[in-house]
């Protein structure tokens, strides 16, 4: 019986192709919009998650709280305190440094480029590996000897020197009022996708380089905050509590006076915002499904009116009220489901094409696709219920007299 009703439904849809297509249009747009928006939202969340993985989800910073008014010189960290913290927490800390950075112009011959310098320890590559293509990475001797050596990426080397292989070349820059010559000992390849390039924005016009962090803590070897990477699979919340208490005791402060934040906390906040926006915009797009459902109800009412005599003949020949109801409900559901399938193809196609053009991986969850098609069929049944009930309740005598 179900197969017979489906065949009759497809015959009715084929008999009025243009009307059926226009009726499905609302469902197509609604389903396509929902899948596109939700998939774009999930893709963006995935890209942000990858960004944080690249910078290290176990990365954490600690300093005296910005709300503390009586900041003292003793609230600053020293190299000795950093070493003691490393020993105190042992394997829990995979890496630690002074979080030192600076910006200044780098000069080579007649070329002057704005550069961002990041101070690192020799083992920074353990937590933030890079693809070295020329020369070497900074070593322990560079850090302990405060050697004016740097490692930069290929783009920065090309901007400053005109070539990628800048190993052995020197440039001049001024840090903390002291102008010196710095030597490039290594060049690495920075791999970024289109999304990362977009997030970086105008920073693409600036160079960047790593240098020993000890050069940026000179001359008094004190610094405002510590940067560290916790060991993998560690409970970061517990680590934050323990380290805040340790740092506070070290500086004769209360744990509440210390400010510590992690990349994991920031990632969760961003993910929550992105997820909320995706669901909100997806919900707004889903409103078009209701519009499409109203269109289905309208066209089914027209269909019932046009087929009044057919309904009368079927009931006169013994068709039950339930049979007529199921017939029109099936037609309504198929009309909506076909629109949903086309909408899925459209939505998936748009997202996939966008990912292909931008060279980014896209996230399309099968559950969303299945939910969208199922929901479209439910919309068809819901909005087809009244027209179907009207057809099923028709009096066969009156229906046969209808012209």
XYZ file of C-alpha atoms in Angstrom:
403
model
C 0.000 0.000 0.000
C 2.824 2.389 0.865
C 4.580 1.721 -2.450
C 1.331 2.345 -4.315
C 0.863 5.664 -2.478
C 4.430 6.669 -3.278
C 3.950 5.870 -6.966
C 0.763 7.932 -7.034
C 2.578 10.784 -5.268
C 5.409 10.797 -7.827
C 2.869 10.705 -10.654
C 1.101 13.751 -9.198
C 4.432 15.590 -8.801
C 5.450 14.808 -12.406
C 2.078 15.961 -13.675
C 2.709 19.429 -12.251
C 6.508 19.792 -12.577
C 6.792 23.587 -12.439
C 4.349 23.906 -9.561
C 6.151 21.163 -7.639
C 9.572 22.781 -8.190
C 8.318 26.176 -7.013
C 6.734 24.517 -3.984
C 9.975 22.723 -3.104
C 11.990 25.916 -3.524
C 11.295 27.110 0.030
C 12.427 23.773 1.472
C 15.497 23.716 -0.795
C 16.596 27.180 0.305
C 15.868 26.452 3.967
C 17.717 23.125 4.107
C 20.599 24.443 1.984
C 20.974 27.486 4.233
C 20.883 25.483 7.464
C 23.477 22.944 6.266
C 25.735 25.665 4.814
C 25.640 27.850 7.926
C 26.082 25.001 10.412
C 28.904 23.482 8.323
C 30.647 26.845 7.970
C 30.327 27.336 11.731
C 31.760 23.867 12.456
C 34.554 24.474 9.938
C 35.461 27.770 11.598
C 35.461 26.116 15.014
C 37.768 23.423 13.659
C 40.104 26.015 12.144
C 40.259 27.956 15.415
C 40.952 24.707 17.281
C 43.833 23.979 14.877
C 45.172 27.490 15.405
C 45.301 26.899 19.146
C 46.872 23.502 18.633
C 49.581 25.222 16.605
C 50.329 27.673 19.427
C 50.001 24.913 22.028
C 46.861 24.138 24.026
C 48.984 23.604 27.161
C 50.514 27.081 26.894
C 49.996 29.303 29.950
C 51.033 32.765 31.130
C 51.261 34.077 34.690
C 51.885 37.573 36.059
C 50.773 39.876 38.836
C 47.094 40.684 38.420
C 46.235 43.783 36.385
C 43.796 44.735 39.150
C 46.529 44.911 41.807
C 47.307 48.553 42.570
C 50.387 48.255 44.790
C 52.667 46.560 42.229
C 56.189 46.245 43.642
C 59.530 45.540 42.011
C 59.513 42.220 43.841
C 56.394 41.218 41.898
C 58.540 40.824 38.796
C 60.071 37.438 38.044
C 63.806 36.774 37.878
C 65.828 34.179 35.981
C 66.608 32.474 39.294
C 62.908 32.217 40.175
C 62.189 30.780 36.746
C 64.793 28.071 37.263
C 63.394 27.266 40.726
C 59.877 26.931 39.290
C 61.194 24.569 36.625
C 62.777 22.387 39.302
C 59.757 22.545 41.610
C 57.273 21.296 38.995
C 59.618 18.946 37.189
C 57.985 16.975 34.368
C 54.777 18.966 34.671
C 56.463 21.828 32.824
C 57.578 20.949 29.305
C 58.984 24.425 28.633
C 59.328 27.781 30.391
C 60.727 31.197 29.482
C 60.360 34.909 30.234
C 57.671 35.604 27.613
C 59.970 38.337 26.339
C 59.242 40.090 23.055
C 60.052 43.350 21.335
C 59.391 45.239 18.106
C 61.923 47.335 16.208
C 63.123 48.155 12.723
C 65.639 45.806 11.117
C 68.055 47.424 8.674
C 70.073 45.795 5.911
C 71.769 48.112 3.428
C 68.934 50.382 2.265
C 66.132 48.060 3.401
C 64.263 48.846 6.619
C 61.563 46.431 7.806
C 59.468 46.417 10.971
C 60.298 43.240 12.867
C 58.687 41.425 15.800
C 61.247 39.632 17.962
C 60.319 36.795 20.271
C 62.707 35.673 22.956
C 62.921 31.896 23.323
C 65.024 29.245 25.030
C 67.010 26.702 23.028
C 64.425 23.919 23.593
C 61.447 25.949 22.341
C 61.356 23.708 19.286
C 60.299 20.815 21.533
C 56.901 22.451 22.067
C 56.699 24.556 18.889
C 58.502 22.600 16.154
C 59.363 24.366 12.884
C 60.624 23.131 9.540
C 64.223 24.333 9.326
C 65.296 24.723 5.697
C 68.620 26.546 6.091
C 71.160 26.662 8.904
C 70.328 25.671 12.478
C 68.049 26.465 15.378
C 69.168 28.458 18.405
C 71.221 26.344 20.807
C 72.030 26.417 24.512
C 75.255 28.325 23.879
C 73.330 31.122 22.139
C 71.045 31.511 25.160
C 73.617 31.241 27.929
C 76.177 33.365 26.049
C 73.565 36.011 25.099
C 74.765 35.757 21.523
C 73.133 38.096 19.025
C 71.935 35.286 16.785
C 68.454 34.969 15.290
C 66.300 32.458 13.455
C 63.679 33.809 11.039
C 61.158 32.473 8.545
C 61.713 32.451 4.786
C 59.234 35.279 4.126
C 60.976 37.570 6.620
C 64.382 36.712 5.163
C 63.174 37.498 1.658
C 61.689 40.832 2.751
C 64.876 41.941 4.507
C 67.645 40.375 2.432
C 65.945 39.599 -0.872
C 66.770 35.878 -0.589
C 65.436 32.984 1.457
C 68.816 31.526 2.426
C 70.021 34.344 4.662
C 72.237 32.199 6.894
C 75.366 34.132 7.826
C 73.937 37.520 6.886
C 73.821 40.295 9.469
C 71.429 43.169 10.009
C 71.204 46.036 12.457
C 68.427 46.653 14.957
C 67.875 48.605 18.156
C 66.552 46.830 21.254
C 66.068 48.665 24.539
C 68.116 51.616 23.290
C 71.086 49.506 22.230
C 71.886 49.266 18.496
C 73.782 46.131 17.469
C 74.416 43.788 14.576
C 72.559 40.460 14.644
C 73.463 37.362 12.657
C 71.002 34.964 11.029
C 71.947 31.398 11.991
C 68.855 29.640 10.652
C 65.821 30.031 8.397
C 62.617 28.009 8.689
C 59.561 27.538 6.499
C 56.333 28.882 7.951
C 53.329 26.826 6.824
C 50.046 28.756 6.951
C 46.704 28.237 5.243
C 44.382 30.877 3.785
C 42.460 31.206 7.054
C 45.623 31.807 9.076
C 46.798 34.374 6.525
C 43.441 36.131 6.848
C 43.688 36.155 10.645
C 47.210 37.560 10.477
C 45.996 40.459 8.322
C 48.469 43.289 7.931
C 51.086 41.469 10.025
C 52.161 39.854 6.736
C 54.013 43.125 6.019
C 56.153 42.673 9.144
C 59.072 40.394 9.660
C 59.490 38.080 12.622
C 62.442 36.356 14.237
C 63.412 34.265 17.252
C 66.342 35.309 19.394
C 67.682 34.186 22.824
C 65.295 35.361 25.521
C 68.283 36.373 27.639
C 68.877 39.268 25.236
C 65.458 40.698 26.084
C 65.804 40.412 29.866
C 69.072 42.328 29.911
C 70.318 44.328 31.818
C 68.440 43.658 35.102
C 67.159 40.149 34.243
C 63.645 40.795 35.551
C 60.436 40.353 33.589
C 56.731 40.874 34.062
C 55.380 37.417 33.279
C 56.332 33.794 32.767
C 55.323 31.700 29.788
C 55.215 27.944 30.075
C 53.936 24.835 28.342
C 52.478 22.104 30.489
C 53.102 18.455 29.772
C 50.699 16.772 27.359
C 47.479 15.259 28.754
C 47.947 17.169 31.991
C 45.051 18.571 34.036
C 45.582 22.248 33.194
C 42.989 23.498 35.690
C 44.799 21.778 38.555
C 48.174 22.973 37.244
C 46.915 26.578 37.134
C 45.770 26.408 40.768
C 49.063 24.892 41.913
C 51.272 27.320 39.994
C 49.297 30.378 41.088
C 49.727 29.312 44.705
C 53.456 28.689 44.147
C 54.064 32.049 42.405
C 52.036 33.923 45.023
C 54.039 32.382 47.865
C 57.277 33.172 46.025
C 56.344 36.882 45.924
C 54.596 37.063 49.312
C 51.229 37.510 47.638
C 47.835 35.829 47.790
C 46.882 33.462 44.926
C 44.048 35.876 44.086
C 46.675 38.529 43.257
C 48.146 36.411 40.472
C 46.694 36.402 36.968
C 47.118 33.196 35.003
C 45.439 32.256 31.764
C 45.880 29.360 29.369
C 45.405 28.782 25.667
C 42.928 26.039 26.607
C 40.698 28.523 28.443
C 40.800 30.945 25.543
C 40.084 28.171 23.050
C 37.039 27.027 25.031
C 35.710 30.592 25.175
C 36.142 31.105 21.432
C 34.596 27.695 20.689
C 31.574 28.469 22.863
C 31.031 31.813 21.122
C 31.444 30.276 17.658
C 29.101 27.410 18.527
C 26.463 29.797 19.874
C 26.649 32.024 16.796
C 26.442 29.022 14.485
C 23.339 27.687 16.230
C 21.684 31.119 16.383
C 22.218 31.890 12.702
C 21.258 28.321 11.792
C 18.029 28.737 13.779
C 17.229 31.935 11.908
C 17.859 30.166 8.597
C 15.548 27.343 9.719
C 12.662 29.827 9.763
C 12.662 29.576 5.974
C 11.637 25.922 6.441
C 8.401 27.109 8.023
C 7.839 29.366 5.025
C 8.484 26.384 2.772
C 6.063 24.294 4.836
C 3.342 26.925 4.404
C 3.976 26.754 0.665
C 3.475 22.989 0.764
C 0.221 23.402 2.711
C -1.006 25.938 0.171
C -0.220 23.784 -2.847
C -1.724 20.670 -1.226
C -4.966 22.557 -0.560
C -5.022 23.497 -4.238
C -4.311 19.868 -5.140
C -7.166 18.641 -2.925
C -9.559 21.076 -4.615
C -8.420 20.041 -8.099
C -8.741 16.344 -7.300
C -12.066 16.460 -5.480
C -13.764 14.276 -8.096
C -10.881 11.762 -7.964
C -11.300 11.573 -4.177
C -15.027 10.963 -4.581
C -14.465 8.131 -7.087
C -11.880 6.464 -4.814
C -14.179 6.594 -1.809
C -17.139 5.362 -3.861
C -15.036 2.381 -4.940
C -14.312 1.492 -1.306
C -11.298 3.570 -0.295
C -11.327 4.249 3.412
C -10.851 7.663 4.979
C -7.457 6.513 6.252
C -6.377 5.500 2.728
C -7.112 8.971 1.342
C -5.387 10.603 4.329
C -2.238 8.493 3.878
C -2.225 9.166 0.125
C -2.083 12.933 0.505
C 0.266 12.806 3.501
C 2.647 10.640 1.460
C 2.550 13.105 -1.414
C 3.223 16.004 0.936
C 6.102 14.196 2.673
C 7.725 13.165 -0.627
C 7.419 16.690 -1.987
C 9.162 18.029 1.102
C 11.776 15.234 1.255
C 12.742 15.770 -2.396
C 13.220 19.456 -1.647
C 15.287 18.490 1.387
C 17.562 16.181 -0.631
C 18.136 18.862 -3.266
C 18.794 21.367 -0.478
C 21.355 19.010 1.065
C 23.157 18.633 -2.264
C 23.109 22.415 -2.721
C 24.356 23.155 0.822
C 27.092 20.496 0.772
C 28.135 21.603 -2.714
C 28.468 25.276 -1.731
C 30.505 24.491 1.410
C 32.739 21.993 -0.404
C 33.340 24.394 -3.287
C 34.229 27.184 -0.848
C 36.691 24.913 0.950
C 38.228 23.881 -2.377
C 38.699 27.491 -3.493
C 40.171 28.589 -0.136
C 42.175 25.348 0.173
C 40.757 24.637 3.614
C 39.288 21.425 5.038
C 35.543 21.691 5.598
C 33.480 19.990 8.301
C 30.142 18.510 7.174
C 28.615 16.324 9.857
C 26.490 13.421 8.537
C 24.178 13.855 11.530
C 23.257 17.388 10.394
C 22.523 16.138 6.871
C 20.333 13.292 8.174
C 18.566 15.634 10.576
C 17.927 18.147 7.796
C 16.342 15.583 5.459
C 14.276 14.061 8.288
C 13.154 17.479 9.444
C 12.097 18.431 5.926
C 9.953 15.286 5.701
C 8.389 16.073 9.097
C 7.647 19.605 7.885
C 5.917 18.130 4.841
C 3.813 15.800 6.986
C 2.953 18.510 9.503
C 1.889 21.076 6.940
C 0.245 18.438 4.784
C -1.901 17.149 7.631
C -4.686 19.726 7.257
C -5.046 19.381 3.455
C -4.948 15.577 3.806
C -7.583 15.660 6.560
C -9.760 17.866 4.372
C -9.436 15.429 1.478
C -10.090 12.390 3.691
C -13.175 14.029 5.232
C -14.793 14.831 1.886
C -18.285 13.389 1.345
C -18.134 11.009 -1.644
C -21.565 12.153 -3.003
C -20.582 15.834 -2.893
C -17.172 14.995 -4.332
C -18.707 13.164 -7.296
C -20.978 16.134 -8.010
C -17.999 18.569 -7.951
C -17.097 20.093 -11.310
